């Protein structure tokens, strides 16, 4: 385990949790059908869903993009180390489950600064004996601390996949690009960056309505264009691999996302819209549903 992150007193963790305000990781958990959130998070998710009734597809397809990207990097590119920043709450499948399912020796470091995530971190640390999985309690805005802690688990002389999945739209431009630069500069040649980001390029009316629901709750929420997302790669010495910066459901789709087992129709009808999301088939998607770009870059 990294540092003293997982040995903190449970009372201290509880003190750090502000259940009165929504948190991005916990709102994400609502859309993924999780249970580790509070009424404020559910309210934020409900408002976002009311603003864009098929907006859950952004969350679910973003997660599936991560699954496909990690699987591709392990099976086709031989990557065995992952640094996942802004990991959020444990939910199937996590990066280490995907990577170690193919290559048991893989090493994964998760980074988040939400105490609810920290309280559940032990659920992440279930690596098999051949690999290693650790958790760092740190803020994306402190890349030096992240790199220092990650180096206790990852070998920075060997390629690492840096995962920045649906996290940078919570950071303003003045901080976001320098943060990515510092992280990428620390990576060795042959490393990859897996990145996804919300945009208003694709379906602006829907995503702007969602943006309003989040900013009203105090979130920083920056919608970036395709060119802006591309800058995270081109300005930091990364070559974007095929198919480039594309809507996440168009990044090497394999239609392998599991379809949840369906309950009785009467039960499904009794649920509120947020609860129904967990039973949705994400293959029921069109270009008009997605507002997230995804891409993978390689450091030469």
PDB file of C-alpha atoms in Angstrom:
ATOM      1  CA  UNK A   1       0.000   0.000   0.000  1.00  0.00           C
ATOM      2  CA  UNK A   2       1.208   3.481  -0.782  1.00  0.00           C
ATOM      3  CA  UNK A   3       2.132   5.815   2.036  1.00  0.00           C
ATOM      4  CA  UNK A   4      -0.279   5.965   4.942  1.00  0.00           C
ATOM      5  CA  UNK A   5      -3.252   6.450   2.631  1.00  0.00           C
ATOM      6  CA  UNK A   6      -4.997   3.245   3.569  1.00  0.00           C
ATOM      7  CA  UNK A   7      -4.078   3.259   7.239  1.00  0.00           C
ATOM      8  CA  UNK A   8      -5.914   6.466   8.052  1.00  0.00           C
ATOM      9  CA  UNK A   9      -8.319   6.381  10.960  1.00  0.00           C
ATOM     10  CA  UNK A  10     -11.876   5.744   9.704  1.00  0.00           C
ATOM     11  CA  UNK A  11     -13.025   8.700  11.807  1.00  0.00           C
ATOM     12  CA  UNK A  12     -10.607  10.941   9.928  1.00  0.00           C
ATOM     13  CA  UNK A  13     -11.967   9.706   6.609  1.00  0.00           C
ATOM     14  CA  UNK A  14     -15.513  10.390   7.755  1.00  0.00           C
ATOM     15  CA  UNK A  15     -14.470  13.887   8.799  1.00  0.00           C
ATOM     16  CA  UNK A  16     -13.170  14.566   5.295  1.00  0.00           C
ATOM     17  CA  UNK A  17     -16.422  13.512   3.615  1.00  0.00           C
ATOM     18  CA  UNK A  18     -18.827  16.347   2.823  1.00  0.00           C
ATOM     19  CA  UNK A  19     -22.024  14.502   1.996  1.00  0.00           C
ATOM     20  CA  UNK A  20     -23.915  17.773   1.522  1.00  0.00           C
ATOM     21  CA  UNK A  21     -22.141  18.516  -1.764  1.00  0.00           C
ATOM     22  CA  UNK A  22     -22.064  16.384  -4.901  1.00  0.00           C
ATOM     23  CA  UNK A  23     -18.698  14.952  -5.932  1.00  0.00           C
ATOM     24  CA  UNK A  24     -17.842  13.912  -9.514  1.00  0.00           C
ATOM     25  CA  UNK A  25     -16.669  10.420  -8.521  1.00  0.00           C
ATOM     26  CA  UNK A  26     -19.876   9.752  -6.625  1.00  0.00           C
ATOM     27  CA  UNK A  27     -22.131  11.187  -9.362  1.00  0.00           C
ATOM     28  CA  UNK A  28     -20.319   8.880 -11.782  1.00  0.00           C
ATOM     29  CA  UNK A  29     -21.079   6.014  -9.379  1.00  0.00           C
ATOM     30  CA  UNK A  30     -24.805   6.811  -9.586  1.00  0.00           C
ATOM     31  CA  UNK A  31     -24.789   6.475 -13.375  1.00  0.00           C
ATOM     32  CA  UNK A  32     -22.838   3.209 -13.197  1.00  0.00           C
ATOM     33  CA  UNK A  33     -25.425   1.683 -10.876  1.00  0.00           C
ATOM     34  CA  UNK A  34     -23.259   1.820  -7.767  1.00  0.00           C
ATOM     35  CA  UNK A  35     -24.308   2.282  -4.161  1.00  0.00           C
ATOM     36  CA  UNK A  36     -21.515   4.460  -2.771  1.00  0.00           C
ATOM     37  CA  UNK A  37     -23.048   7.905  -3.013  1.00  0.00           C
ATOM     38  CA  UNK A  38     -25.201  10.388  -1.120  1.00  0.00           C
ATOM     39  CA  UNK A  39     -28.488  12.204  -1.793  1.00  0.00           C
ATOM     40  CA  UNK A  40     -26.599  15.256  -3.112  1.00  0.00           C
ATOM     41  CA  UNK A  41     -24.837  13.057  -5.672  1.00  0.00           C
ATOM     42  CA  UNK A  42     -28.085  11.387  -6.674  1.00  0.00           C
ATOM     43  CA  UNK A  43     -29.720  14.794  -7.005  1.00  0.00           C
ATOM     44  CA  UNK A  44     -26.923  15.989  -9.305  1.00  0.00           C
ATOM     45  CA  UNK A  45     -27.178  12.849 -11.408  1.00  0.00           C
ATOM     46  CA  UNK A  46     -30.955  13.179 -11.572  1.00  0.00           C
ATOM     47  CA  UNK A  47     -30.704  16.793 -12.706  1.00  0.00           C
ATOM     48  CA  UNK A  48     -28.184  15.846 -15.377  1.00  0.00           C
ATOM     49  CA  UNK A  49     -30.410  13.008 -16.577  1.00  0.00           C
ATOM     50  CA  UNK A  50     -33.418  15.333 -16.718  1.00  0.00           C
ATOM     51  CA  UNK A  51     -31.372  17.765 -18.810  1.00  0.00           C
ATOM     52  CA  UNK A  52     -30.237  14.969 -21.143  1.00  0.00           C
ATOM     53  CA  UNK A  53     -32.304  11.771 -20.706  1.00  0.00           C
ATOM     54  CA  UNK A  54     -29.786   9.662 -22.622  1.00  0.00           C
ATOM     55  CA  UNK A  55     -26.788  11.261 -20.979  1.00  0.00           C
ATOM     56  CA  UNK A  56     -26.055   8.049 -19.073  1.00  0.00           C
ATOM     57  CA  UNK A  57     -24.665   6.762 -22.372  1.00  0.00           C
ATOM     58  CA  UNK A  58     -21.804   9.251 -22.089  1.00  0.00           C
ATOM     59  CA  UNK A  59     -20.830   7.781 -18.715  1.00  0.00           C
ATOM     60  CA  UNK A  60     -21.270   4.161 -19.710  1.00  0.00           C
ATOM     61  CA  UNK A  61     -19.486   4.520 -23.065  1.00  0.00           C
ATOM     62  CA  UNK A  62     -16.679   6.471 -21.430  1.00  0.00           C
ATOM     63  CA  UNK A  63     -16.195   3.543 -19.077  1.00  0.00           C
ATOM     64  CA  UNK A  64     -16.300   1.063 -21.956  1.00  0.00           C
ATOM     65  CA  UNK A  65     -13.723   3.111 -23.877  1.00  0.00           C
ATOM     66  CA  UNK A  66     -11.415   2.687 -20.891  1.00  0.00           C
ATOM     67  CA  UNK A  67     -12.035  -1.063 -20.905  1.00  0.00           C
ATOM     68  CA  UNK A  68     -11.237  -1.388 -24.598  1.00  0.00           C
ATOM     69  CA  UNK A  69      -8.175   0.861 -24.409  1.00  0.00           C
ATOM     70  CA  UNK A  70      -6.634  -0.998 -21.470  1.00  0.00           C
ATOM     71  CA  UNK A  71      -7.354  -4.354 -23.064  1.00  0.00           C
ATOM     72  CA  UNK A  72      -5.765  -3.200 -26.331  1.00  0.00           C
ATOM     73  CA  UNK A  73      -2.658  -1.894 -24.593  1.00  0.00           C
ATOM     74  CA  UNK A  74      -2.158  -5.127 -22.675  1.00  0.00           C
ATOM     75  CA  UNK A  75      -2.960  -7.620 -25.414  1.00  0.00           C
ATOM     76  CA  UNK A  76      -1.520  -5.821 -28.456  1.00  0.00           C
ATOM     77  CA  UNK A  77       1.071  -3.368 -27.115  1.00  0.00           C
ATOM     78  CA  UNK A  78       2.579  -5.316 -24.220  1.00  0.00           C
ATOM     79  CA  UNK A  79       1.937  -2.596 -21.632  1.00  0.00           C
ATOM     80  CA  UNK A  80       2.203  -3.944 -18.088  1.00  0.00           C
ATOM     81  CA  UNK A  81       2.049  -0.762 -15.981  1.00  0.00           C
ATOM     82  CA  UNK A  82      -0.849   1.655 -15.499  1.00  0.00           C
ATOM     83  CA  UNK A  83      -1.218   4.946 -13.630  1.00  0.00           C
ATOM     84  CA  UNK A  84      -4.945   5.706 -13.379  1.00  0.00           C
ATOM     85  CA  UNK A  85      -5.592   9.240 -12.083  1.00  0.00           C
ATOM     86  CA  UNK A  86      -9.100  10.178 -11.010  1.00  0.00           C
ATOM     87  CA  UNK A  87     -10.066   6.541 -10.809  1.00  0.00           C
ATOM     88  CA  UNK A  88     -13.328   7.107  -8.957  1.00  0.00           C
ATOM     89  CA  UNK A  89     -15.147   4.460  -6.981  1.00  0.00           C
ATOM     90  CA  UNK A  90     -14.532   0.758  -7.539  1.00  0.00           C
ATOM     91  CA  UNK A  91     -16.833  -0.668 -10.184  1.00  0.00           C
ATOM     92  CA  UNK A  92     -16.477  -3.620 -12.516  1.00  0.00           C
ATOM     93  CA  UNK A  93     -14.256  -3.758 -14.381  1.00  0.00           C
ATOM     94  CA  UNK A  94     -11.425  -1.757 -12.892  1.00  0.00           C
ATOM     95  CA  UNK A  95      -8.127  -1.238 -14.701  1.00  0.00           C
ATOM     96  CA  UNK A  96      -6.276  -3.844 -12.656  1.00  0.00           C
ATOM     97  CA  UNK A  97      -8.978  -6.448 -13.278  1.00  0.00           C
ATOM     98  CA  UNK A  98      -8.765  -5.877 -17.027  1.00  0.00           C
ATOM     99  CA  UNK A  99      -4.968  -5.775 -17.205  1.00  0.00           C
ATOM    100  CA  UNK A 100      -4.235  -8.594 -14.763  1.00  0.00           C
ATOM    101  CA  UNK A 101      -6.949 -10.720 -16.325  1.00  0.00           C
ATOM    102  CA  UNK A 102      -4.734 -10.831 -19.414  1.00  0.00           C
ATOM    103  CA  UNK A 103      -1.280 -10.340 -17.884  1.00  0.00           C
ATOM    104  CA  UNK A 104      -1.292 -11.256 -14.169  1.00  0.00           C
ATOM    105  CA  UNK A 105       2.074  -9.568 -13.645  1.00  0.00           C
ATOM    106  CA  UNK A 106       0.650  -6.114 -14.472  1.00  0.00           C
ATOM    107  CA  UNK A 107       1.111  -3.282 -11.983  1.00  0.00           C
ATOM    108  CA  UNK A 108      -1.565  -0.642 -11.452  1.00  0.00           C
ATOM    109  CA  UNK A 109      -1.568   2.514  -9.337  1.00  0.00           C
ATOM    110  CA  UNK A 110      -4.863   4.272  -8.747  1.00  0.00           C
ATOM    111  CA  UNK A 111      -5.003   7.944  -7.750  1.00  0.00           C
ATOM    112  CA  UNK A 112      -7.924   9.870  -6.281  1.00  0.00           C
ATOM    113  CA  UNK A 113      -8.479  12.379  -3.495  1.00  0.00           C
ATOM    114  CA  UNK A 114     -12.103  11.696  -2.565  1.00  0.00           C
ATOM    115  CA  UNK A 115     -12.310  10.184   0.945  1.00  0.00           C
ATOM    116  CA  UNK A 116     -15.239   7.988  -0.100  1.00  0.00           C
ATOM    117  CA  UNK A 117     -13.005   6.491  -2.788  1.00  0.00           C
ATOM    118  CA  UNK A 118     -10.231   6.131  -0.214  1.00  0.00           C
ATOM    119  CA  UNK A 119     -12.578   4.351   2.171  1.00  0.00           C
ATOM    120  CA  UNK A 120     -13.336   1.804  -0.560  1.00  0.00           C
ATOM    121  CA  UNK A 121      -9.756   1.497  -1.814  1.00  0.00           C
ATOM    122  CA  UNK A 122      -9.183  -1.897  -0.248  1.00  0.00           C
ATOM    123  CA  UNK A 123     -11.732  -3.240  -2.710  1.00  0.00           C
ATOM    124  CA  UNK A 124      -9.292  -2.192  -5.431  1.00  0.00           C
ATOM    125  CA  UNK A 125      -6.277  -3.801  -3.800  1.00  0.00           C
ATOM    126  CA  UNK A 126      -7.062  -7.366  -4.760  1.00  0.00           C
ATOM    127  CA  UNK A 127      -4.143  -8.041  -7.034  1.00  0.00           C
ATOM    128  CA  UNK A 128      -3.068 -11.596  -7.709  1.00  0.00           C
ATOM    129  CA  UNK A 129       0.324 -12.699  -6.378  1.00  0.00           C
ATOM    130  CA  UNK A 130       2.109 -12.021  -9.686  1.00  0.00           C
ATOM    131  CA  UNK A 131       1.106  -8.369 -10.026  1.00  0.00           C
ATOM    132  CA  UNK A 132       0.598  -5.396  -7.779  1.00  0.00           C
ATOM    133  CA  UNK A 133      -2.166  -2.864  -7.231  1.00  0.00           C
ATOM    134  CA  UNK A 134      -1.739   0.256  -5.104  1.00  0.00           C
ATOM    135  CA  UNK A 135      -3.700   3.388  -4.288  1.00  0.00           C
ATOM    136  CA  UNK A 136      -2.412   6.942  -3.886  1.00  0.00           C
ATOM    137  CA  UNK A 137      -4.438   9.539  -1.995  1.00  0.00           C
ATOM    138  CA  UNK A 138      -3.502  12.645  -3.971  1.00  0.00           C
ATOM    139  CA  UNK A 139      -4.955  15.455  -6.061  1.00  0.00           C
ATOM    140  CA  UNK A 140      -4.521  15.635  -9.842  1.00  0.00           C
ATOM    141  CA  UNK A 141      -3.402  19.230  -9.294  1.00  0.00           C
ATOM    142  CA  UNK A 142      -0.291  17.965  -7.459  1.00  0.00           C
ATOM    143  CA  UNK A 143       1.413  15.852 -10.143  1.00  0.00           C
ATOM    144  CA  UNK A 144       4.753  15.880  -8.316  1.00  0.00           C
ATOM    145  CA  UNK A 145       3.206  14.120  -5.322  1.00  0.00           C
ATOM    146  CA  UNK A 146       1.467  11.618  -7.604  1.00  0.00           C
ATOM    147  CA  UNK A 147       4.693  10.772  -9.416  1.00  0.00           C
ATOM    148  CA  UNK A 148       6.657  10.433  -6.190  1.00  0.00           C
ATOM    149  CA  UNK A 149       4.146   7.989  -4.708  1.00  0.00           C
ATOM    150  CA  UNK A 150       3.578   6.073  -7.957  1.00  0.00           C
ATOM    151  CA  UNK A 151       7.317   5.434  -8.283  1.00  0.00           C
ATOM    152  CA  UNK A 152       7.098   3.191  -5.216  1.00  0.00           C
ATOM    153  CA  UNK A 153       5.101   0.710  -7.299  1.00  0.00           C
ATOM    154  CA  UNK A 154       5.792   1.492 -10.960  1.00  0.00           C
ATOM    155  CA  UNK A 155       9.128   1.268 -12.750  1.00  0.00           C
ATOM    156  CA  UNK A 156       9.609   4.587 -14.563  1.00  0.00           C
ATOM    157  CA  UNK A 157      12.317   3.015 -16.716  1.00  0.00           C
ATOM    158  CA  UNK A 158       9.658   0.896 -18.441  1.00  0.00           C
ATOM    159  CA  UNK A 159       6.582   2.028 -20.419  1.00  0.00           C
ATOM    160  CA  UNK A 160       3.581   3.150 -18.389  1.00  0.00           C
ATOM    161  CA  UNK A 161       0.029   3.846 -19.528  1.00  0.00           C
ATOM    162  CA  UNK A 162      -1.226   7.069 -17.966  1.00  0.00           C
ATOM    163  CA  UNK A 163      -5.037   7.022 -17.763  1.00  0.00           C
ATOM    164  CA  UNK A 164      -6.800  10.395 -17.592  1.00  0.00           C
ATOM    165  CA  UNK A 165     -10.333   9.198 -18.181  1.00  0.00           C
ATOM    166  CA  UNK A 166     -13.120  11.788 -17.788  1.00  0.00           C
ATOM    167  CA  UNK A 167     -11.132  13.868 -15.305  1.00  0.00           C
ATOM    168  CA  UNK A 168      -9.618  16.844 -17.151  1.00  0.00           C
ATOM    169  CA  UNK A 169     -12.951  18.556 -17.810  1.00  0.00           C
ATOM    170  CA  UNK A 170     -12.972  19.310 -14.072  1.00  0.00           C
ATOM    171  CA  UNK A 171      -9.768  21.375 -14.448  1.00  0.00           C
ATOM    172  CA  UNK A 172      -9.409  24.848 -15.961  1.00  0.00           C
ATOM    173  CA  UNK A 173      -7.095  25.405 -18.952  1.00  0.00           C
ATOM    174  CA  UNK A 174      -4.508  27.276 -16.919  1.00  0.00           C
ATOM    175  CA  UNK A 175      -3.893  24.164 -14.825  1.00  0.00           C
ATOM    176  CA  UNK A 176      -4.927  21.281 -17.070  1.00  0.00           C
ATOM    177  CA  UNK A 177      -2.276  21.556 -19.780  1.00  0.00           C
ATOM    178  CA  UNK A 178       0.670  22.117 -17.390  1.00  0.00           C
ATOM    179  CA  UNK A 179      -0.476  19.164 -15.261  1.00  0.00           C
ATOM    180  CA  UNK A 180      -0.514  16.839 -18.253  1.00  0.00           C
ATOM    181  CA  UNK A 181       2.861  18.178 -19.405  1.00  0.00           C
ATOM    182  CA  UNK A 182       4.463  17.404 -16.024  1.00  0.00           C
ATOM    183  CA  UNK A 183       3.002  13.915 -15.939  1.00  0.00           C
ATOM    184  CA  UNK A 184       3.967  13.071 -19.524  1.00  0.00           C
ATOM    185  CA  UNK A 185       7.510  14.415 -19.115  1.00  0.00           C
ATOM    186  CA  UNK A 186       8.056  11.882 -16.328  1.00  0.00           C
ATOM    187  CA  UNK A 187       6.998   8.938 -18.498  1.00  0.00           C
ATOM    188  CA  UNK A 188       9.619   6.880 -20.333  1.00  0.00           C
ATOM    189  CA  UNK A 189       9.664   6.400 -24.101  1.00  0.00           C
ATOM    190  CA  UNK A 190       7.042   3.938 -25.292  1.00  0.00           C
ATOM    191  CA  UNK A 191       4.516   5.021 -22.678  1.00  0.00           C
ATOM    192  CA  UNK A 192       0.880   5.640 -23.564  1.00  0.00           C
ATOM    193  CA  UNK A 193      -1.737   8.166 -22.515  1.00  0.00           C
ATOM    194  CA  UNK A 194      -5.387   7.095 -22.433  1.00  0.00           C
ATOM    195  CA  UNK A 195      -7.585  10.187 -22.295  1.00  0.00           C
ATOM    196  CA  UNK A 196     -11.275  10.988 -22.556  1.00  0.00           C
ATOM    197  CA  UNK A 197     -13.002  14.346 -22.263  1.00  0.00           C
ATOM    198  CA  UNK A 198     -16.458  15.916 -22.515  1.00  0.00           C
ATOM    199  CA  UNK A 199     -17.075  18.226 -25.461  1.00  0.00           C
ATOM    200  CA  UNK A 200     -19.761  20.478 -26.893  1.00  0.00           C
ATOM    201  CA  UNK A 201     -18.650  19.749 -30.464  1.00  0.00           C
ATOM    202  CA  UNK A 202     -20.976  16.836 -31.004  1.00  0.00           C
ATOM    203  CA  UNK A 203     -24.389  17.582 -29.472  1.00  0.00           C
ATOM    204  CA  UNK A 204     -24.024  21.028 -27.902  1.00  0.00           C
ATOM    205  CA  UNK A 205     -27.578  21.592 -26.709  1.00  0.00           C
ATOM    206  CA  UNK A 206     -27.635  18.399 -24.647  1.00  0.00           C
ATOM    207  CA  UNK A 207     -24.232  18.731 -23.057  1.00  0.00           C
ATOM    208  CA  UNK A 208     -24.589  22.442 -22.251  1.00  0.00           C
ATOM    209  CA  UNK A 209     -27.775  21.646 -20.338  1.00  0.00           C
ATOM    210  CA  UNK A 210     -25.842  19.059 -18.344  1.00  0.00           C
ATOM    211  CA  UNK A 211     -22.983  21.509 -17.820  1.00  0.00           C
ATOM    212  CA  UNK A 212     -25.393  23.983 -16.222  1.00  0.00           C
ATOM    213  CA  UNK A 213     -26.597  21.386 -13.715  1.00  0.00           C
ATOM    214  CA  UNK A 214     -23.013  20.742 -12.586  1.00  0.00           C
ATOM    215  CA  UNK A 215     -21.796  24.341 -12.479  1.00  0.00           C
ATOM    216  CA  UNK A 216     -24.844  25.263 -10.410  1.00  0.00           C
ATOM    217  CA  UNK A 217     -23.524  22.780  -7.849  1.00  0.00           C
ATOM    218  CA  UNK A 218     -20.094  24.356  -7.759  1.00  0.00           C
ATOM    219  CA  UNK A 219     -18.186  22.063 -10.131  1.00  0.00           C
ATOM    220  CA  UNK A 220     -15.538  23.313 -12.512  1.00  0.00           C
ATOM    221  CA  UNK A 221     -16.798  21.937 -15.827  1.00  0.00           C
ATOM    222  CA  UNK A 222     -14.805  22.760 -18.974  1.00  0.00           C
ATOM    223  CA  UNK A 223     -16.109  21.521 -22.326  1.00  0.00           C
ATOM    224  CA  UNK A 224     -13.226  21.312 -24.807  1.00  0.00           C
ATOM    225  CA  UNK A 225     -13.231  21.049 -28.580  1.00  0.00           C
ATOM    226  CA  UNK A 226     -11.611  18.234 -30.539  1.00  0.00           C
ATOM    227  CA  UNK A 227      -8.653  20.532 -31.193  1.00  0.00           C
ATOM    228  CA  UNK A 228      -8.384  21.367 -27.484  1.00  0.00           C
ATOM    229  CA  UNK A 229      -8.414  17.675 -26.579  1.00  0.00           C
ATOM    230  CA  UNK A 230      -5.807  17.023 -29.250  1.00  0.00           C
ATOM    231  CA  UNK A 231      -3.546  19.615 -27.613  1.00  0.00           C
ATOM    232  CA  UNK A 232      -3.133  17.327 -24.592  1.00  0.00           C
ATOM    233  CA  UNK A 233      -1.275  15.028 -26.975  1.00  0.00           C
ATOM    234  CA  UNK A 234       0.368  17.236 -29.594  1.00  0.00           C
ATOM    235  CA  UNK A 235       1.745  19.829 -27.164  1.00  0.00           C
ATOM    236  CA  UNK A 236       3.305  17.165 -24.969  1.00  0.00           C
ATOM    237  CA  UNK A 237       5.204  15.031 -27.451  1.00  0.00           C
ATOM    238  CA  UNK A 238       2.588  12.335 -27.965  1.00  0.00           C
ATOM    239  CA  UNK A 239       1.539  10.761 -31.249  1.00  0.00           C
ATOM    240  CA  UNK A 240      -2.175   9.957 -31.361  1.00  0.00           C
ATOM    241  CA  UNK A 241      -2.775   6.406 -32.568  1.00  0.00           C
ATOM    242  CA  UNK A 242      -5.505   5.286 -34.955  1.00  0.00           C
ATOM    243  CA  UNK A 243      -8.380   6.219 -35.074  1.00  0.00           C
ATOM    244  CA  UNK A 244      -7.355   9.551 -33.509  1.00  0.00           C
ATOM    245  CA  UNK A 245      -9.497  11.756 -31.295  1.00  0.00           C
ATOM    246  CA  UNK A 246     -12.990  10.370 -31.818  1.00  0.00           C
ATOM    247  CA  UNK A 247     -16.297  10.015 -29.975  1.00  0.00           C
ATOM    248  CA  UNK A 248     -15.694   7.263 -27.427  1.00  0.00           C
ATOM    249  CA  UNK A 249     -18.182   4.820 -28.918  1.00  0.00           C
ATOM    250  CA  UNK A 250     -16.214   5.045 -32.204  1.00  0.00           C
ATOM    251  CA  UNK A 251     -12.845   4.099 -30.662  1.00  0.00           C
ATOM    252  CA  UNK A 252     -12.315   0.500 -31.828  1.00  0.00           C
ATOM    253  CA  UNK A 253     -15.839  -0.613 -30.931  1.00  0.00           C
ATOM    254  CA  UNK A 254     -16.181  -4.313 -30.286  1.00  0.00           C
ATOM    255  CA  UNK A 255     -19.743  -4.437 -28.929  1.00  0.00           C
ATOM    256  CA  UNK A 256     -18.469  -6.554 -26.075  1.00  0.00           C
ATOM    257  CA  UNK A 257     -19.992  -4.483 -23.285  1.00  0.00           C
ATOM    258  CA  UNK A 258     -22.120  -6.816 -21.181  1.00  0.00           C
ATOM    259  CA  UNK A 259     -25.890  -6.371 -21.339  1.00  0.00           C
ATOM    260  CA  UNK A 260     -27.281  -6.383 -17.793  1.00  0.00           C
ATOM    261  CA  UNK A 261     -29.713  -9.127 -16.924  1.00  0.00           C
ATOM    262  CA  UNK A 262     -33.181  -7.672 -17.357  1.00  0.00           C
ATOM    263  CA  UNK A 263     -35.748  -7.695 -14.533  1.00  0.00           C
ATOM    264  CA  UNK A 264     -39.472  -8.177 -14.977  1.00  0.00           C
ATOM    265  CA  UNK A 265     -41.023  -5.370 -17.013  1.00  0.00           C
ATOM    266  CA  UNK A 266     -43.332  -4.406 -14.143  1.00  0.00           C
ATOM    267  CA  UNK A 267     -40.360  -3.994 -11.805  1.00  0.00           C
ATOM    268  CA  UNK A 268     -38.436  -1.958 -14.373  1.00  0.00           C
ATOM    269  CA  UNK A 269     -41.410   0.361 -14.843  1.00  0.00           C
ATOM    270  CA  UNK A 270     -41.593   0.912 -11.077  1.00  0.00           C
ATOM    271  CA  UNK A 271     -38.060   2.338 -10.944  1.00  0.00           C
ATOM    272  CA  UNK A 272     -37.192   5.994 -11.265  1.00  0.00           C
ATOM    273  CA  UNK A 273     -35.130   7.025 -14.328  1.00  0.00           C
ATOM    274  CA  UNK A 274     -31.791   6.930 -12.469  1.00  0.00           C
ATOM    275  CA  UNK A 275     -32.400   3.381 -11.237  1.00  0.00           C
ATOM    276  CA  UNK A 276     -33.356   2.191 -14.726  1.00  0.00           C
ATOM    277  CA  UNK A 277     -29.979   3.276 -16.099  1.00  0.00           C
ATOM    278  CA  UNK A 278     -28.198   0.243 -14.643  1.00  0.00           C
ATOM    279  CA  UNK A 279     -30.295  -2.058 -16.844  1.00  0.00           C
ATOM    280  CA  UNK A 280     -29.721  -0.148 -20.087  1.00  0.00           C
ATOM    281  CA  UNK A 281     -28.010  -1.793 -23.057  1.00  0.00           C
ATOM    282  CA  UNK A 282     -25.298   0.639 -24.122  1.00  0.00           C
ATOM    283  CA  UNK A 283     -25.202  -0.820 -27.617  1.00  0.00           C
ATOM    284  CA  UNK A 284     -28.459   1.095 -28.068  1.00  0.00           C
ATOM    285  CA  UNK A 285     -26.540   4.239 -28.994  1.00  0.00           C
ATOM    286  CA  UNK A 286     -26.390   6.766 -31.818  1.00  0.00           C
ATOM    287  CA  UNK A 287     -23.969   9.590 -32.602  1.00  0.00           C
ATOM    288  CA  UNK A 288     -26.565  11.992 -31.174  1.00  0.00           C
ATOM    289  CA  UNK A 289     -26.116  10.419 -27.728  1.00  0.00           C
ATOM    290  CA  UNK A 290     -22.373  10.867 -27.197  1.00  0.00           C
ATOM    291  CA  UNK A 291     -20.536  13.984 -26.022  1.00  0.00           C
ATOM    292  CA  UNK A 292     -17.178  12.481 -25.047  1.00  0.00           C
ATOM    293  CA  UNK A 293     -13.982  12.270 -27.073  1.00  0.00           C
ATOM    294  CA  UNK A 294     -11.488   9.495 -26.463  1.00  0.00           C
ATOM    295  CA  UNK A 295      -7.963   8.937 -27.728  1.00  0.00           C
ATOM    296  CA  UNK A 296      -4.739   7.084 -27.000  1.00  0.00           C
ATOM    297  CA  UNK A 297      -1.297   8.575 -27.593  1.00  0.00           C
ATOM    298  CA  UNK A 298       2.205   7.138 -27.508  1.00  0.00           C
ATOM    299  CA  UNK A 299       5.373   8.846 -26.320  1.00  0.00           C
ATOM    300  CA  UNK A 300       8.218   8.362 -28.759  1.00  0.00           C
TER     301      UNK A 300
END
